[in-house]
Amino acid sequence: MTTTASFRAWHRPMRPRRRDEEHRSATPLELFFDLCFVVAVAQASEGLHHDVAAGHLGHGVFSYLSVFFAIWWAWVGFTWFASAYDTDDDLYRLTVLVQIAGALILAAGVPRAFVEGDFTTITYGYVVMRLAAMANWARAAAGDPERRATTLTFVAGVGVVQLGWLLRLLLPPAWLVPAFVVLVVADLLVPVLGERRGQTTWHPRHISERYQLFTLIVLGEVVLSTSVAIQRGVDAGNGQLWSLAAAGTVIVFAIWWLYFDRPNPLPPESVPGALFWGYGHYFAFTSIAAVGAGLAVAVDHDLHTGHVSGRVAGYAVAVPVAVFLVALWGLHLPAKRGLGLVLFPATAALVLVTPWLFAPVDLIAGVLVALVAVTLVLRHRDASRTS
């Protein structure tokens, strides 16, 4: 009996979990996995901050979007698999720890990828992560005969695309960007092809919680930037930064409130709807983390250490806030009615006007407070009508 129990703890069939499983929540292992992405997100945000503050806007935006895709996609691959097949046996824990090691290698490669466009270290991190992921998909193929075609599609797709990323390292510089775009599309198509052959049993509430937790990670970048603004204001004796810090605090509070508004819609159960919801969060995550970089640019401008105008510094905050509002509107569009259909896009347009006015960051904070107030009124009005 003891031998059998020990074997089951070490290795058991990787059966699919039920989609209607009660009390399905993030595990300590998943939280540990997320923790390793904090550094990577912070480095990407910091790289964007320095490039924009130095006036290298085009390079900063492209580098940020490409590096953040690498971070986000590594997280996505693990999250959706774990939602469907987490067995929590010892073998699974070991393979996840290997993936965490790959995530740490990926994080170490973020600065070089941002500054030099060199994705070598990030690619090596992906090799470690994806070998472990392919092993888990192969275990799922053995333990879930009903979805064997799906799981084997993931094994083959992940392996072929990763081989493409390795071959990209051998290409001449002129081909790197086109190859990057092609491989990004190929990566995004793997779940499309796999899920069409048989939908995996990911848990809607668990996936929603996992995305909420990653939202908190990127919100942490905005909190950090706000804290730095206060610290630098105190050190420099610049009272103007207190206003900026207050506005940044209001902005991060408003973003949190809007994303976690009640009720928070779950991902659709259909494959196209779930893919749109899951992929659409890339824009929500990138924009939230970019708000932190924008606030840091605004601090540099107020301290006269940046090389951009006040209008550019204002847009460094306004653009990511506007993108976040549009992304959130798209993700929650099926639940919108009446004024809710146009409220978020209209607010995003208003936010984009603020850099042409006085104290744009303060104005953005005020606009977001007004948006939160309106959404509260609409929600309570709808709740009253329903009751």
Tab-separated table of C-alpha atoms in Angstrom:
chain	number	residue	atom	x	y	z
A	1	MET	CA	0.000	0.000	0.000
A	2	THR	CA	2.813	2.381	0.865
A	3	THR	CA	4.598	1.636	-2.422
A	4	THR	CA	1.407	2.243	-4.410
A	5	ALA	CA	0.724	5.524	-2.634
A	6	SER	CA	4.278	6.688	-3.228
A	7	PHE	CA	4.002	5.860	-6.938
A	8	ARG	CA	0.739	7.779	-7.247
A	9	ALA	CA	2.299	10.806	-5.566
A	10	TRP	CA	5.217	10.643	-8.003
A	11	HIS	CA	3.330	9.900	-11.193
A	12	ARG	CA	-0.302	9.301	-12.064
A	13	PRO	CA	-2.250	9.468	-15.339
A	14	MET	CA	-2.735	13.029	-16.523
A	15	ARG	CA	-6.522	13.036	-16.728
A	16	PRO	CA	-8.425	16.170	-17.808
A	17	ARG	CA	-9.972	18.182	-15.002
A	18	ARG	CA	-13.693	18.927	-15.026
A	19	ARG	CA	-14.827	22.305	-16.327
A	20	ASP	CA	-17.521	22.452	-13.647
A	21	GLU	CA	-15.144	21.598	-10.798
A	22	GLU	CA	-16.045	23.522	-7.640
A	23	HIS	CA	-13.598	25.669	-5.692
A	24	ARG	CA	-11.069	25.596	-8.556
A	25	SER	CA	-8.501	28.264	-7.737
A	26	ALA	CA	-4.865	29.117	-8.359
A	27	THR	CA	-2.385	26.765	-6.707
A	28	PRO	CA	0.789	27.750	-4.828
A	29	LEU	CA	2.788	26.373	-7.759
A	30	GLU	CA	0.951	28.662	-10.175
A	31	LEU	CA	1.538	31.633	-7.897
A	32	PHE	CA	5.232	30.730	-7.736
A	33	PHE	CA	5.299	30.563	-11.533
A	34	ASP	CA	3.750	34.058	-11.738
A	35	LEU	CA	6.290	35.424	-9.289
A	36	CYS	CA	9.102	34.754	-11.745
A	37	PHE	CA	7.465	37.035	-14.314
A	38	VAL	CA	7.501	40.085	-12.055
A	39	VAL	CA	11.129	40.809	-12.891
A	40	ALA	CA	10.594	40.352	-16.631
A	41	VAL	CA	7.630	42.746	-16.699
A	42	ALA	CA	9.577	45.286	-14.632
A	43	GLN	CA	12.529	45.153	-17.024
A	44	ALA	CA	10.312	45.588	-20.084
A	45	SER	CA	8.563	48.581	-18.495
A	46	GLU	CA	11.878	50.115	-17.478
A	47	GLY	CA	13.248	49.702	-20.989
A	48	LEU	CA	10.240	51.504	-22.438
A	49	HIS	CA	10.655	54.295	-19.894
A	50	HIS	CA	14.301	54.919	-20.766
A	51	ASP	CA	13.750	54.824	-24.535
A	52	VAL	CA	10.803	57.219	-24.468
A	53	ALA	CA	12.520	59.601	-22.029
A	54	ALA	CA	15.584	59.631	-24.309
A	55	GLY	CA	13.461	60.425	-27.365
A	56	HIS	CA	13.813	56.980	-28.998
A	57	LEU	CA	10.068	56.526	-29.299
A	58	GLY	CA	9.878	54.162	-32.275
A	59	HIS	CA	12.567	51.814	-31.007
A	60	GLY	CA	11.097	51.852	-27.505
A	61	VAL	CA	7.544	50.993	-28.561
A	62	PHE	CA	8.548	48.214	-30.979
A	63	SER	CA	11.006	46.684	-28.511
A	64	TYR	CA	8.477	46.855	-25.694
A	65	LEU	CA	5.679	45.204	-27.683
A	66	SER	CA	7.931	42.422	-28.964
A	67	VAL	CA	9.583	41.715	-25.602
A	68	PHE	CA	6.253	41.812	-23.783
A	69	PHE	CA	4.839	39.316	-26.277
A	70	ALA	CA	7.614	36.898	-25.336
A	71	ILE	CA	6.824	37.357	-21.644
A	72	TRP	CA	3.068	37.130	-22.073
A	73	TRP	CA	3.078	34.127	-24.404
A	74	ALA	CA	5.315	32.117	-22.084
A	75	TRP	CA	2.821	32.771	-19.289
A	76	VAL	CA	-0.218	31.970	-21.467
A	77	GLY	CA	1.070	28.571	-22.563
A	78	PHE	CA	1.523	27.343	-19.013
A	79	THR	CA	-1.674	28.908	-17.640
A	80	TRP	CA	-4.152	27.326	-20.057
A	81	PHE	CA	-2.501	23.906	-19.893
A	82	ALA	CA	-2.503	23.932	-16.088
A	83	SER	CA	-6.185	24.861	-16.041
A	84	ALA	CA	-7.022	21.693	-17.985
A	85	TYR	CA	-4.436	19.117	-16.838
A	86	ASP	CA	-2.846	20.080	-13.509
A	87	THR	CA	-2.385	16.739	-11.705
A	88	ASP	CA	-0.191	18.131	-8.903
A	89	ASP	CA	1.854	14.918	-8.772
A	90	ASP	CA	5.594	15.061	-8.215
A	91	LEU	CA	6.465	14.643	-11.903
A	92	TYR	CA	4.189	17.522	-12.853
A	93	ARG	CA	5.719	19.711	-10.145
A	94	LEU	CA	9.209	18.972	-11.431
A	95	THR	CA	8.299	19.839	-15.029
A	96	VAL	CA	6.746	23.107	-13.866
A	97	LEU	CA	9.897	23.935	-11.904
A	98	VAL	CA	11.839	23.370	-15.123
A	99	GLN	CA	9.480	25.819	-16.838
A	100	ILE	CA	10.097	28.311	-14.035
A	101	ALA	CA	13.843	27.941	-14.641
A	102	GLY	CA	13.177	28.717	-18.304
A	103	ALA	CA	11.146	31.773	-17.290
A	104	LEU	CA	14.095	33.027	-15.229
A	105	ILE	CA	16.390	32.605	-18.242
A	106	LEU	CA	13.819	34.490	-20.320
A	107	ALA	CA	13.752	37.322	-17.773
A	108	ALA	CA	17.542	37.525	-17.854
A	109	GLY	CA	17.390	38.062	-21.616
A	110	VAL	CA	14.882	40.931	-21.535
A	111	PRO	CA	17.410	43.817	-21.235
A	112	ARG	CA	19.525	42.634	-24.171
A	113	ALA	CA	16.438	41.939	-26.298
A	114	PHE	CA	15.159	45.439	-25.550
A	115	VAL	CA	18.378	47.349	-26.135
A	116	GLU	CA	20.013	45.312	-28.894
A	117	GLY	CA	17.122	43.328	-30.360
A	118	ASP	CA	19.012	40.156	-29.390
A	119	PHE	CA	16.508	37.427	-28.487
A	120	THR	CA	19.137	34.712	-28.030
A	121	THR	CA	18.779	34.385	-24.246
A	122	ILE	CA	14.994	34.657	-24.420
A	123	THR	CA	14.964	31.922	-27.077
A	124	TYR	CA	17.074	29.645	-24.875
A	125	GLY	CA	14.649	30.277	-22.035
A	126	TYR	CA	11.829	29.267	-24.349
A	127	VAL	CA	13.669	26.051	-25.262
A	128	VAL	CA	13.773	25.052	-21.596
A	129	MET	CA	10.132	25.995	-21.022
A	130	ARG	CA	8.801	24.357	-24.150
A	131	LEU	CA	10.643	21.081	-23.754
A	132	ALA	CA	8.943	20.742	-20.371
A	133	ALA	CA	5.628	21.866	-21.866
A	134	MET	CA	5.901	19.300	-24.670
A	135	ALA	CA	6.552	16.601	-22.085
A	136	ASN	CA	3.379	17.610	-20.250
A	137	TRP	CA	1.333	17.668	-23.467
A	138	ALA	CA	2.680	14.183	-24.264
A	139	ARG	CA	1.581	13.007	-20.797
A	140	ALA	CA	-1.848	14.501	-21.479
A	141	ALA	CA	-1.997	12.617	-24.795
A	142	ALA	CA	-1.374	9.360	-22.934
A	143	GLY	CA	-3.826	10.098	-20.122
A	144	ASP	CA	-6.658	11.653	-22.163
A	145	PRO	CA	-7.438	9.405	-25.176
A	146	GLU	CA	-10.563	11.425	-26.007
A	147	ARG	CA	-8.465	14.495	-26.788
A	148	ARG	CA	-5.341	12.779	-28.063
A	149	ALA	CA	-5.579	14.519	-31.436
A	150	THR	CA	-5.683	17.883	-29.647
A	151	THR	CA	-2.795	17.200	-27.286
A	152	LEU	CA	-0.591	15.738	-30.027
A	153	THR	CA	-1.303	18.812	-32.147
A	154	PHE	CA	0.048	20.934	-29.310
A	155	VAL	CA	3.134	18.703	-29.010
A	156	ALA	CA	3.893	19.008	-32.713
A	157	GLY	CA	2.927	22.670	-33.011
A	158	VAL	CA	4.946	23.846	-30.013
A	159	GLY	CA	7.967	21.845	-31.179
A	160	VAL	CA	7.887	23.064	-34.791
A	161	VAL	CA	7.457	26.724	-33.860
A	162	GLN	CA	10.235	26.524	-31.282
A	163	LEU	CA	12.515	25.070	-33.949
A	164	GLY	CA	11.599	28.108	-36.039
A	165	TRP	CA	12.637	30.449	-33.210
A	166	LEU	CA	15.993	28.672	-32.965
A	167	LEU	CA	16.564	28.938	-36.725
A	168	ARG	CA	15.736	32.650	-36.531
A	169	LEU	CA	18.930	33.151	-34.536
A	170	LEU	CA	20.880	32.194	-37.677
A	171	LEU	CA	19.201	34.721	-39.978
A	172	PRO	CA	20.863	37.947	-41.178
A	173	PRO	CA	19.705	41.161	-39.433
A	174	ALA	CA	17.482	42.261	-42.333
A	175	TRP	CA	15.316	39.157	-41.948
A	176	LEU	CA	14.904	39.215	-38.183
A	177	VAL	CA	11.803	41.422	-37.974
A	178	PRO	CA	9.826	39.641	-40.762
A	179	ALA	CA	10.753	36.277	-39.230
A	180	PHE	CA	9.641	37.529	-35.814
A	181	VAL	CA	6.207	38.480	-37.175
A	182	VAL	CA	5.785	35.137	-38.966
A	183	LEU	CA	6.730	33.173	-35.858
A	184	VAL	CA	4.406	35.220	-33.637
A	185	VAL	CA	1.525	34.370	-35.986
A	186	ALA	CA	2.583	30.719	-35.992
A	187	ASP	CA	2.670	30.661	-32.184
A	188	LEU	CA	-0.822	32.159	-32.007
A	189	LEU	CA	-2.150	29.599	-34.490
A	190	VAL	CA	-1.064	26.545	-32.472
A	191	PRO	CA	-3.933	26.825	-29.924
A	192	VAL	CA	-6.352	27.644	-32.761
A	193	LEU	CA	-5.478	24.427	-34.575
A	194	GLY	CA	-5.275	22.359	-31.405
A	195	GLU	CA	-8.578	23.434	-29.878
A	196	ARG	CA	-10.407	22.896	-33.164
A	197	ARG	CA	-9.564	19.201	-32.967
A	198	GLY	CA	-11.181	18.939	-29.546
A	199	GLN	CA	-11.552	21.555	-26.855
A	200	THR	CA	-9.446	21.096	-23.733
A	201	THR	CA	-11.200	21.221	-20.362
A	202	TRP	CA	-9.872	24.538	-19.082
A	203	HIS	CA	-11.885	25.943	-16.190
A	204	PRO	CA	-13.538	29.353	-16.915
A	205	ARG	CA	-13.379	30.666	-13.346
A	206	HIS	CA	-9.848	29.409	-12.856
A	207	ILE	CA	-8.684	31.081	-16.086
A	208	SER	CA	-10.422	34.299	-15.069
A	209	GLU	CA	-8.652	34.233	-11.709
A	210	ARG	CA	-5.287	33.556	-13.347
A	211	TYR	CA	-5.700	36.540	-15.657
A	212	GLN	CA	-6.731	38.690	-12.704
A	213	LEU	CA	-3.546	37.702	-10.900
A	214	PHE	CA	-1.396	38.662	-13.891
A	215	THR	CA	-3.271	41.965	-14.038
A	216	LEU	CA	-2.120	42.596	-10.472
A	217	ILE	CA	1.464	41.905	-11.551
A	218	VAL	CA	1.372	44.556	-14.272
A	219	LEU	CA	-0.487	46.951	-11.976
A	220	GLY	CA	2.465	46.580	-9.645
A	221	GLU	CA	4.573	48.421	-12.231
A	222	VAL	CA	2.275	51.440	-11.989
A	223	VAL	CA	2.428	51.297	-8.197
A	224	LEU	CA	6.226	51.178	-8.382
A	225	SER	CA	6.370	54.203	-10.686
A	226	THR	CA	4.074	56.150	-8.393
A	227	SER	CA	6.246	55.264	-5.400
A	228	VAL	CA	9.378	56.328	-7.270
A	229	ALA	CA	7.728	59.667	-8.115
A	230	ILE	CA	7.120	60.313	-4.428
A	231	GLN	CA	10.653	59.273	-3.497
A	232	ARG	CA	12.304	61.415	-6.183
A	233	GLY	CA	10.090	64.361	-5.284
A	234	VAL	CA	11.175	64.143	-1.659
A	235	ASP	CA	14.841	63.754	-2.591
A	236	ALA	CA	14.793	66.649	-5.050
A	237	GLY	CA	12.606	68.916	-2.968
A	238	ASN	CA	10.271	69.217	-5.958
A	239	GLY	CA	6.750	69.761	-4.700
A	240	GLN	CA	5.298	69.392	-8.195
A	241	LEU	CA	5.975	65.658	-8.086
A	242	TRP	CA	3.552	65.284	-5.174
A	243	SER	CA	0.742	66.240	-7.530
A	244	LEU	CA	2.025	63.780	-10.120
A	245	ALA	CA	2.267	61.044	-7.490
A	246	ALA	CA	-1.303	61.727	-6.366
A	247	ALA	CA	-2.545	61.594	-9.960
A	248	GLY	CA	-0.626	58.364	-10.571
A	249	THR	CA	-2.192	56.846	-7.470
A	250	VAL	CA	-5.674	57.769	-8.678
A	251	ILE	CA	-4.915	56.330	-12.125
A	252	VAL	CA	-3.802	52.969	-10.757
A	253	PHE	CA	-6.825	52.845	-8.435
A	254	ALA	CA	-9.155	53.594	-11.345
A	255	ILE	CA	-7.540	50.968	-13.604
A	256	TRP	CA	-7.892	48.397	-10.841
A	257	TRP	CA	-11.518	49.349	-10.255
A	258	LEU	CA	-12.457	49.234	-13.923
A	259	TYR	CA	-10.812	45.856	-14.546
A	260	PHE	CA	-12.221	44.247	-11.397
A	261	ASP	CA	-15.659	45.836	-11.705
A	262	ARG	CA	-18.531	43.636	-10.591
A	263	PRO	CA	-19.499	41.328	-12.156
A	264	ASN	CA	-16.247	40.410	-13.861
A	265	PRO	CA	-17.178	38.539	-17.098
A	266	LEU	CA	-15.774	35.038	-17.527
A	267	PRO	CA	-14.087	33.944	-20.753
A	268	PRO	CA	-16.604	32.600	-23.284
A	269	GLU	CA	-16.839	28.815	-23.455
A	270	SER	CA	-16.635	28.672	-27.252
A	271	VAL	CA	-13.198	28.269	-28.826
A	272	PRO	CA	-13.329	31.505	-30.888
A	273	GLY	CA	-14.669	33.480	-27.925
A	274	ALA	CA	-12.083	32.091	-25.514
A	275	LEU	CA	-9.242	32.789	-27.948
A	276	PHE	CA	-10.435	36.359	-28.504
A	277	TRP	CA	-10.717	36.889	-24.742
A	278	GLY	CA	-7.353	35.311	-23.984
A	279	TYR	CA	-5.446	36.990	-26.817
A	280	GLY	CA	-7.165	40.339	-26.266
A	281	HIS	CA	-5.650	40.533	-22.810
A	282	TYR	CA	-2.255	41.084	-24.418
A	283	PHE	CA	-3.312	44.675	-25.118
A	284	ALA	CA	-4.736	45.119	-21.621
A	285	PHE	CA	-1.563	43.819	-19.965
A	286	THR	CA	0.882	45.733	-22.164
A	287	SER	CA	-1.026	48.979	-21.751
A	288	ILE	CA	-1.245	48.733	-17.955
A	289	ALA	CA	2.491	48.098	-17.590
A	290	ALA	CA	3.157	50.913	-20.084
A	291	VAL	CA	1.223	53.334	-17.848
A	292	GLY	CA	3.931	52.773	-15.242
A	293	ALA	CA	6.617	53.576	-17.824
A	294	GLY	CA	4.674	56.689	-18.858
A	295	LEU	CA	4.466	57.953	-15.297
A	296	ALA	CA	8.236	57.498	-15.000
A	297	VAL	CA	8.676	59.576	-18.179
A	298	ALA	CA	6.455	62.287	-16.666
A	299	VAL	CA	8.641	62.290	-13.544
A	300	ASP	CA	11.776	62.707	-15.685
A	301	HIS	CA	10.160	65.625	-17.500
A	302	ASP	CA	9.218	67.397	-14.281
A	303	LEU	CA	12.750	66.912	-12.952
A	304	HIS	CA	14.194	68.127	-16.283
A	305	THR	CA	16.180	64.918	-16.722
A	306	GLY	CA	14.266	63.681	-19.784
A	307	HIS	CA	14.711	64.700	-23.400
A	308	VAL	CA	11.083	64.965	-24.466
A	309	SER	CA	8.519	67.747	-24.417
A	310	GLY	CA	5.684	68.002	-21.935
A	311	ARG	CA	3.242	66.925	-24.629
A	312	VAL	CA	5.202	63.744	-25.378
A	313	ALA	CA	5.431	63.045	-21.648
A	314	GLY	CA	1.661	63.489	-21.444
A	315	TYR	CA	1.090	61.084	-24.318
A	316	ALA	CA	3.392	58.566	-22.630
A	317	VAL	CA	0.595	58.199	-20.064
A	318	ALA	CA	-2.430	59.022	-22.210
A	319	VAL	CA	-1.807	56.490	-24.985
A	320	PRO	CA	-1.500	53.387	-22.765
A	321	VAL	CA	-4.503	54.514	-20.699
A	322	ALA	CA	-6.546	54.915	-23.886
A	323	VAL	CA	-5.403	51.512	-25.186
A	324	PHE	CA	-6.365	49.922	-21.873
A	325	LEU	CA	-9.849	51.430	-22.020
A	326	VAL	CA	-10.420	50.237	-25.595
A	327	ALA	CA	-9.024	46.780	-24.806
A	328	LEU	CA	-11.226	46.436	-21.732
A	329	TRP	CA	-14.221	47.615	-23.737
A	330	GLY	CA	-13.548	44.936	-26.366
A	331	LEU	CA	-13.111	42.190	-23.783
A	332	HIS	CA	-16.351	43.067	-21.976
A	333	LEU	CA	-18.328	44.130	-25.055
A	334	PRO	CA	-20.816	41.214	-24.943
A	335	ALA	CA	-21.949	42.407	-21.482
A	336	LYS	CA	-22.342	46.073	-22.502
A	337	ARG	CA	-25.717	47.675	-23.078
A	338	GLY	CA	-26.912	51.193	-23.891
A	339	LEU	CA	-24.461	53.874	-22.806
A	340	GLY	CA	-21.928	51.189	-21.924
A	341	LEU	CA	-21.412	50.490	-25.622
A	342	VAL	CA	-19.823	53.897	-26.269
A	343	LEU	CA	-18.679	55.009	-22.823
A	344	PHE	CA	-15.194	53.474	-22.866
A	345	PRO	CA	-14.220	54.444	-26.449
A	346	ALA	CA	-15.477	57.983	-25.847
A	347	THR	CA	-13.450	58.220	-22.636
A	348	ALA	CA	-10.375	56.914	-24.463
A	349	ALA	CA	-10.766	59.671	-27.063
A	350	LEU	CA	-11.084	62.251	-24.284
A	351	VAL	CA	-7.929	60.933	-22.606
A	352	LEU	CA	-5.999	61.398	-25.859
A	353	VAL	CA	-6.902	65.102	-25.845
A	354	THR	CA	-5.413	65.773	-22.384
A	355	PRO	CA	-1.749	66.162	-23.485
A	356	TRP	CA	-2.775	69.335	-25.341
A	357	LEU	CA	-4.045	70.834	-22.085
A	358	PHE	CA	-2.470	71.858	-18.799
A	359	ALA	CA	-1.367	69.123	-16.335
A	360	PRO	CA	-2.339	66.142	-18.542
A	361	VAL	CA	-1.637	63.421	-15.951
A	362	ASP	CA	-3.909	65.156	-13.437
A	363	LEU	CA	-6.592	65.501	-16.097
A	364	ILE	CA	-6.305	61.816	-17.010
A	365	ALA	CA	-6.807	60.925	-13.361
A	366	GLY	CA	-9.904	63.138	-13.247
A	367	VAL	CA	-11.327	61.595	-16.428
A	368	LEU	CA	-10.852	58.083	-15.039
A	369	VAL	CA	-12.534	59.027	-11.762
A	370	ALA	CA	-15.499	60.310	-13.764
A	371	LEU	CA	-15.577	57.059	-15.756
A	372	VAL	CA	-15.588	54.968	-12.591
A	373	ALA	CA	-18.418	57.103	-11.188
A	374	VAL	CA	-20.506	56.682	-14.345
A	375	THR	CA	-19.964	52.915	-14.416
A	376	LEU	CA	-21.060	52.728	-10.783
A	377	VAL	CA	-24.245	54.641	-11.540
A	378	LEU	CA	-24.997	52.454	-14.569
A	379	ARG	CA	-24.374	49.247	-12.646
A	380	HIS	CA	-26.574	50.233	-9.713
A	381	ARG	CA	-29.283	51.423	-12.081
A	382	ASP	CA	-29.225	48.096	-13.953
A	383	ALA	CA	-29.250	46.178	-10.667
A	384	SER	CA	-32.298	48.150	-9.522
A	385	ARG	CA	-34.139	47.422	-12.738
A	386	THR	CA	-33.324	43.726	-12.481
A	387	SER	CA	-34.500	43.476	-8.872
